Short mmCIF file of C-alpha atoms and ligand atoms in Angstrom, two decimals:
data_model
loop_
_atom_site.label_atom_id
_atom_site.label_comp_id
_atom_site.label_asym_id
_atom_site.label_seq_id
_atom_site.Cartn_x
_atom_site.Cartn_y
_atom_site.Cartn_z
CA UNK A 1 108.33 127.29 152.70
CA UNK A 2 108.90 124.74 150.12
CA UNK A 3 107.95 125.33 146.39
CA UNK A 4 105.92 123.24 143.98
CA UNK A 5 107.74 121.30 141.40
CA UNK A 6 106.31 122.24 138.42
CA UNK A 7 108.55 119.37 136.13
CA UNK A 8 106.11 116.98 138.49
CA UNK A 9 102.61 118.30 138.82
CA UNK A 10 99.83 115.64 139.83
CA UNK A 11 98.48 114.89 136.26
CA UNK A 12 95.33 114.52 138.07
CA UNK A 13 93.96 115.68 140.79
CA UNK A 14 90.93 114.36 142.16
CA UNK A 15 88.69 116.21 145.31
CA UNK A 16 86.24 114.83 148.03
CA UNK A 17 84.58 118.45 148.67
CA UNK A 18 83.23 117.48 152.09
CA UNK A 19 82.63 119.68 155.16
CA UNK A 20 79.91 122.31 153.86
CA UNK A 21 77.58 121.30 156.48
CA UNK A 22 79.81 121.34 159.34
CA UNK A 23 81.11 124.81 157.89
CA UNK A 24 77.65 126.40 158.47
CA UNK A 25 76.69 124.74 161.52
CA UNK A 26 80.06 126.07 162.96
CA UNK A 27 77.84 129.40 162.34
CA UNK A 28 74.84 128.41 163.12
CA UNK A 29 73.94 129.12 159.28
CA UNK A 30 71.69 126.98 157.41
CA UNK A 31 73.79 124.11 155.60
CA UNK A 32 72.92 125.32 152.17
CA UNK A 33 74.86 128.43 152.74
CA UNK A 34 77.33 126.46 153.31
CA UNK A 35 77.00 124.62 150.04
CA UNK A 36 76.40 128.38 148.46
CA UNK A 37 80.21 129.21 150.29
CA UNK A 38 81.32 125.90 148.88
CA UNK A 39 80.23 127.14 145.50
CA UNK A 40 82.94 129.40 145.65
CA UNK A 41 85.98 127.50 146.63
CA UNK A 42 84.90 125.41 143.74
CA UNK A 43 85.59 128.14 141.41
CA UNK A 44 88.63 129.08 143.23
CA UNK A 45 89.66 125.58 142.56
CA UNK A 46 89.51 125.25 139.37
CA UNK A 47 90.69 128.58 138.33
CA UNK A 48 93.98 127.49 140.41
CA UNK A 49 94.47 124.62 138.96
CA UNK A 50 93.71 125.87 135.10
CA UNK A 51 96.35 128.07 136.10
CA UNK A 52 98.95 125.66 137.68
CA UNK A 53 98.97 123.55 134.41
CA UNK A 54 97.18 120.64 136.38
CA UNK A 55 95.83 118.32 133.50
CA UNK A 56 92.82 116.96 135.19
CA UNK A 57 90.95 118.51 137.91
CA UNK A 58 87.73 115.92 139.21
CA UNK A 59 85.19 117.22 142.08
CA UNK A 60 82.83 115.25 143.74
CA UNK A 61 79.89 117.26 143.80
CA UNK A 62 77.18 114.54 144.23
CA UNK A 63 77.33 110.87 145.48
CA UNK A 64 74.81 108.10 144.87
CA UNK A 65 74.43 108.21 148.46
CA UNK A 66 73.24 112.06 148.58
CA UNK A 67 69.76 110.99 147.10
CA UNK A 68 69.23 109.74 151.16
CA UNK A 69 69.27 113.64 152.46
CA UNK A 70 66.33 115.57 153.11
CA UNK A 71 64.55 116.60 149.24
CA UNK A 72 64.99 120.41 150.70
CA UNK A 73 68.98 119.62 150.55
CA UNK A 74 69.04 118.05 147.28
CA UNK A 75 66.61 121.12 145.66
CA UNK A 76 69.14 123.41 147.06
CA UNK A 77 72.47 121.87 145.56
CA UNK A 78 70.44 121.39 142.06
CA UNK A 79 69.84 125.18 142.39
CA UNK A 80 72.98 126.13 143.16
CA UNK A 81 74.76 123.73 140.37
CA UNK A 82 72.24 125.96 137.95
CA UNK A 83 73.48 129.20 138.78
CA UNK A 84 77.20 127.85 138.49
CA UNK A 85 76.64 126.98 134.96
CA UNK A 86 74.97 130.20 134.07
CA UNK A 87 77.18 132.11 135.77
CA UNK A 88 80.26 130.57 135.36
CA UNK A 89 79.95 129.02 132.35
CA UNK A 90 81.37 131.33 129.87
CA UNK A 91 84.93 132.08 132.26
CA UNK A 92 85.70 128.08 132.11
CA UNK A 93 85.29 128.11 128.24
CA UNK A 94 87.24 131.70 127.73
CA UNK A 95 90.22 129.71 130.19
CA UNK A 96 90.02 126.79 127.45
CA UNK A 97 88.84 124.51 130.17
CA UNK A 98 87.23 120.96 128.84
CA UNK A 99 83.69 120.34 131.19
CA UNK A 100 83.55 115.96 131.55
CA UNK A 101 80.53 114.63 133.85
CA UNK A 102 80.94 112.14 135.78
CA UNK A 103 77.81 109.82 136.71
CA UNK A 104 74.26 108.73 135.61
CA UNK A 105 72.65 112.88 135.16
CA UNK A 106 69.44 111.34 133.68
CA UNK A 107 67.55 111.15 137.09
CA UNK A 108 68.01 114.92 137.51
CA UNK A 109 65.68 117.94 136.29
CA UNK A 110 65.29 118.29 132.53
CA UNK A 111 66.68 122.19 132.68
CA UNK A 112 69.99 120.92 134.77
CA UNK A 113 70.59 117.35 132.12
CA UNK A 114 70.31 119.86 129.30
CA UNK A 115 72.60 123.11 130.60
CA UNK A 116 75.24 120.60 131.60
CA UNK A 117 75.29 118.55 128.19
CA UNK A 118 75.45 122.08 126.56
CA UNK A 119 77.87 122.81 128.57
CA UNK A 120 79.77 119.80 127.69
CA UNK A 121 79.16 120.41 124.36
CA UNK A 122 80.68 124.42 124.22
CA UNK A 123 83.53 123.17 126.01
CA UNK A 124 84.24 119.85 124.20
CA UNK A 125 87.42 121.26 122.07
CA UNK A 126 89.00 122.96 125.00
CA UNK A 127 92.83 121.98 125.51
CA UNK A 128 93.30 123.48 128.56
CA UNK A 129 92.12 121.65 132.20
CA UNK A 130 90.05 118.85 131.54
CA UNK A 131 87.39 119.51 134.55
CA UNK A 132 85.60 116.26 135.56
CA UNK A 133 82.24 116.93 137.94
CA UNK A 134 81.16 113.95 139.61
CA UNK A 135 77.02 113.87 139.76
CA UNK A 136 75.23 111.33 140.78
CA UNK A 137 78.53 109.35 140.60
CA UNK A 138 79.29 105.86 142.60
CA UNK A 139 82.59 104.46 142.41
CA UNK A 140 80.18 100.86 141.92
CA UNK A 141 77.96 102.12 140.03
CA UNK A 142 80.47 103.02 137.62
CA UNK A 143 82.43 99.71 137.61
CA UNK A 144 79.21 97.85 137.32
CA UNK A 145 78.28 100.07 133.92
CA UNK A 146 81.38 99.37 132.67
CA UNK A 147 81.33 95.43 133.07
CA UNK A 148 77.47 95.76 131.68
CA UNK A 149 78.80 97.52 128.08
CA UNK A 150 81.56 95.27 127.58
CA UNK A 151 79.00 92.45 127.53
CA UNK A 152 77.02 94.31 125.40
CA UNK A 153 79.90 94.49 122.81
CA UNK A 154 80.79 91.42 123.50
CA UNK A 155 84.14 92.15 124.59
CA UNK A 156 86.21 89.51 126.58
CA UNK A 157 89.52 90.91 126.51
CA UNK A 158 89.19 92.01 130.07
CA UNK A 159 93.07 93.69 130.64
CA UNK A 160 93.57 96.43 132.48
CA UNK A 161 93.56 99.40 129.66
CA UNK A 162 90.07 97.82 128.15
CA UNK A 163 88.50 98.22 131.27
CA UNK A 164 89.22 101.62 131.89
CA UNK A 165 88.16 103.12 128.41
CA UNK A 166 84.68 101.57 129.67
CA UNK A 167 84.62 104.03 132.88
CA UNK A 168 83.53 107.67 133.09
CA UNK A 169 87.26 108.53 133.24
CA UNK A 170 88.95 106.99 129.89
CA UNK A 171 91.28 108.44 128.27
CA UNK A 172 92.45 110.23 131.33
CA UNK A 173 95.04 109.28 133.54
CA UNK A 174 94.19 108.24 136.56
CA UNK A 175 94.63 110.30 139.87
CA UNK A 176 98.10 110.97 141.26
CA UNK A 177 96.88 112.88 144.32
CA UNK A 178 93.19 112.54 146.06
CA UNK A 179 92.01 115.62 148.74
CA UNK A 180 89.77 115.06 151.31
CA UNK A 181 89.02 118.39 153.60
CA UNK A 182 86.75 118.39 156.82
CA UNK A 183 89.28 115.58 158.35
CA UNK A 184 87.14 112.33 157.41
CA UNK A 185 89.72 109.32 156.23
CA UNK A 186 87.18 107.57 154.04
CA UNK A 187 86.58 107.10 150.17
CA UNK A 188 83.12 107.36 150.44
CA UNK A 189 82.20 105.21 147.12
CA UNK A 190 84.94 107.73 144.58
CA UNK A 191 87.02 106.70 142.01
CA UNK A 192 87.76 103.01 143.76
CA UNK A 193 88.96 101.88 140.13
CA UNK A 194 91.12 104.77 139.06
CA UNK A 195 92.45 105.48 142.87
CA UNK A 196 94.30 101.74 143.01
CA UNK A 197 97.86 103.69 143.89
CA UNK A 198 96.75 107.49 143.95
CA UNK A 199 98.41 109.80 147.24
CA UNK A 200 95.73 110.59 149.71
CA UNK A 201 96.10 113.47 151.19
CA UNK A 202 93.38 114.94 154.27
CA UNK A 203 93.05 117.93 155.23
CA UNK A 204 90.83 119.12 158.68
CA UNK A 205 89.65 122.39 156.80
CA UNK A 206 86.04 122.00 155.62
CA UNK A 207 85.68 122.76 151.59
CA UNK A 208 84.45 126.36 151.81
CA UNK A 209 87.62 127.05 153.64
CA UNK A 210 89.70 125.25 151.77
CA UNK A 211 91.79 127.40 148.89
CA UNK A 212 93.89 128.03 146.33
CA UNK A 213 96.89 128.19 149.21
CA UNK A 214 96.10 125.06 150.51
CA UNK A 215 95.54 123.33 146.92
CA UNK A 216 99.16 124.35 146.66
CA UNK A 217 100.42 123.09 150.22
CA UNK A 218 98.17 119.22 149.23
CA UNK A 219 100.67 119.65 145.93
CA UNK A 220 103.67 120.16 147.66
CA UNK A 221 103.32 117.50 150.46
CA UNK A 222 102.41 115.31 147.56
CA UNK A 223 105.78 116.08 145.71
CA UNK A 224 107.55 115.03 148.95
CA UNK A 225 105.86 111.58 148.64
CA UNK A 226 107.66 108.33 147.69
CA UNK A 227 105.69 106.55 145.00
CA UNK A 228 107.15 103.03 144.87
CA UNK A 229 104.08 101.18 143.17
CA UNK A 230 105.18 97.75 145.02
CA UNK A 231 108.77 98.25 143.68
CA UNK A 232 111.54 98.77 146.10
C1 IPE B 1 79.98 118.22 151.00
O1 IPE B 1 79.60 118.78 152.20
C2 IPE B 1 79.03 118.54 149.87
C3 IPE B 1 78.23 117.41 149.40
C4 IPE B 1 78.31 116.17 149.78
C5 IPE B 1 77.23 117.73 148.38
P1 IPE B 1 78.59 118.02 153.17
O2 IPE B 1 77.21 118.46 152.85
O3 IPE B 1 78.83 116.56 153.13
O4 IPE B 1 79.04 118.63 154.56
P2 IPE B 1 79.10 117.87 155.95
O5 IPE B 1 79.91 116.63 155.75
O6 IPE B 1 77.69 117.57 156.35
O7 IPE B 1 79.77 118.84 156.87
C1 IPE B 2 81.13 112.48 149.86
O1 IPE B 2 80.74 113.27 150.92
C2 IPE B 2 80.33 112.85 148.64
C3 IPE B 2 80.64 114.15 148.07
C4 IPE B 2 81.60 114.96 148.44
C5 IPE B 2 79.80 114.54 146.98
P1 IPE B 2 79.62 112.77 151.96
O2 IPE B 2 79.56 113.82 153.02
O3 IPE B 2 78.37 112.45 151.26
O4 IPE B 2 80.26 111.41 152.49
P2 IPE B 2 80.00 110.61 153.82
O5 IPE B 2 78.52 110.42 153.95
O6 IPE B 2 80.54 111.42 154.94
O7 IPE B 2 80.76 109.33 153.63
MG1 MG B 3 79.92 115.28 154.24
#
């Protein structure tokens, strides 16, 4: 088996967690254990890739298309994003990680706006992983914010670079290598700015089977990629 390259590390990796459902109905489980199982790769995850020397680390946790599923669903993943803070909260800032959210929070519960702005907060002078969560985040939404506070500052240098220090994302570089598990080959409204020449890589294992093993497998297959960006 091949090794990872650790002179060229993805700079950023970014994850489409996707597959919890099908994981539990594969068990005939209730889908929100599967979300609970999920929980766990999650911290796999990033503990791996605090570990690997991966600069930044972004999950998509919650879409702007997730407000269609059944209230019962969304309470659940709310829940479970609660207990991850409080329970997880104080490893990420003892491994020097640096919590970044990713999407509009303010249409979610008081308690989970102000643990996750605290949390933000604790972790802000971490040097280690920069670990974006995407919440409530659109890929549209996102561009359309953007365009809406340049006008406000009456901007109208609209290059490249300007643009992105107006997304969720500035100041970090943009994704080198984008995981999807559970087998789906769609973008499903992520990153569509910051993903313009990013390596996509699919897996068929659904997310709370997905780990640290198979973070470093995505890596290597990436490494054996040939990233031309429309040069020959
Ligand atoms: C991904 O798993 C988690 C979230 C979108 C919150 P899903 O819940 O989408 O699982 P499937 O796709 O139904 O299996
Ligand atoms: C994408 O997964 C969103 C997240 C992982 C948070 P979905 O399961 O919501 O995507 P679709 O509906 O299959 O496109
Ligand atoms: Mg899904």
């Amino acid at each position: 088996m091949s090794e990872i390259d650790f002179s060229s590390l993805p700079k950023h990796v970014a994850i489409i967690m996707d597959g919890n459902g099908r994981w539990a109905k594969k068990r005939s489980l209730p889908r929100i254990l599967g979300h609970k199982q999920g929980v766990r790769t999650v911290k796999e995850i990033v503990k791996a890739s605090s570990s690997l020397g991966i600069r930044v680390l972004t999950l998509y946790a919650f879409s702007t298309e997730n407000w269609k599923r059944p209230q019962s669903e969304i309470k659940g993943l709310f829940s479970l994003l609660l207990q991850f803070l409080k329970k997880e909260l104080r490893e990420i800032h003892k491994n020097n990680v640096r919590l970044r959210i990713l999407g509009d929070i303010s249409k979610f519960p008081d308690k989970i706006q102000k643990e996750l702005l605290s949390a933000c907060e604790l972790t802000g002078n971490n040097t280690g992983l920069e670990f974006n969560i995407a919440l409530n985040y659109g890929a549209r939404q996102e561009i359309l914010r953007a365009f809406e506070k340049m006008a406000q500052e009456g901007i109208k240098d609209f290059t490249e670079e300007k643009f992105s220090e107006f997304l969720y994302t500035r100041g970090q570089p943009d994704p080198d290598l984008l995981i999807r598990t559970s087998g789906e080959m769609r973008i499903s409204n992520f990153l569509l700015w910051q993903i313009a020449y990013c390596e996509i890589y699919i897996t068929e294992k659904f997310w709370p089977d997905f780990n640290e093993n198979d973070l470093k497998e995505a890596i290597i297959e990436y490494q054996k990629r040939e990233r031309r960006f429309g040069a020959l």
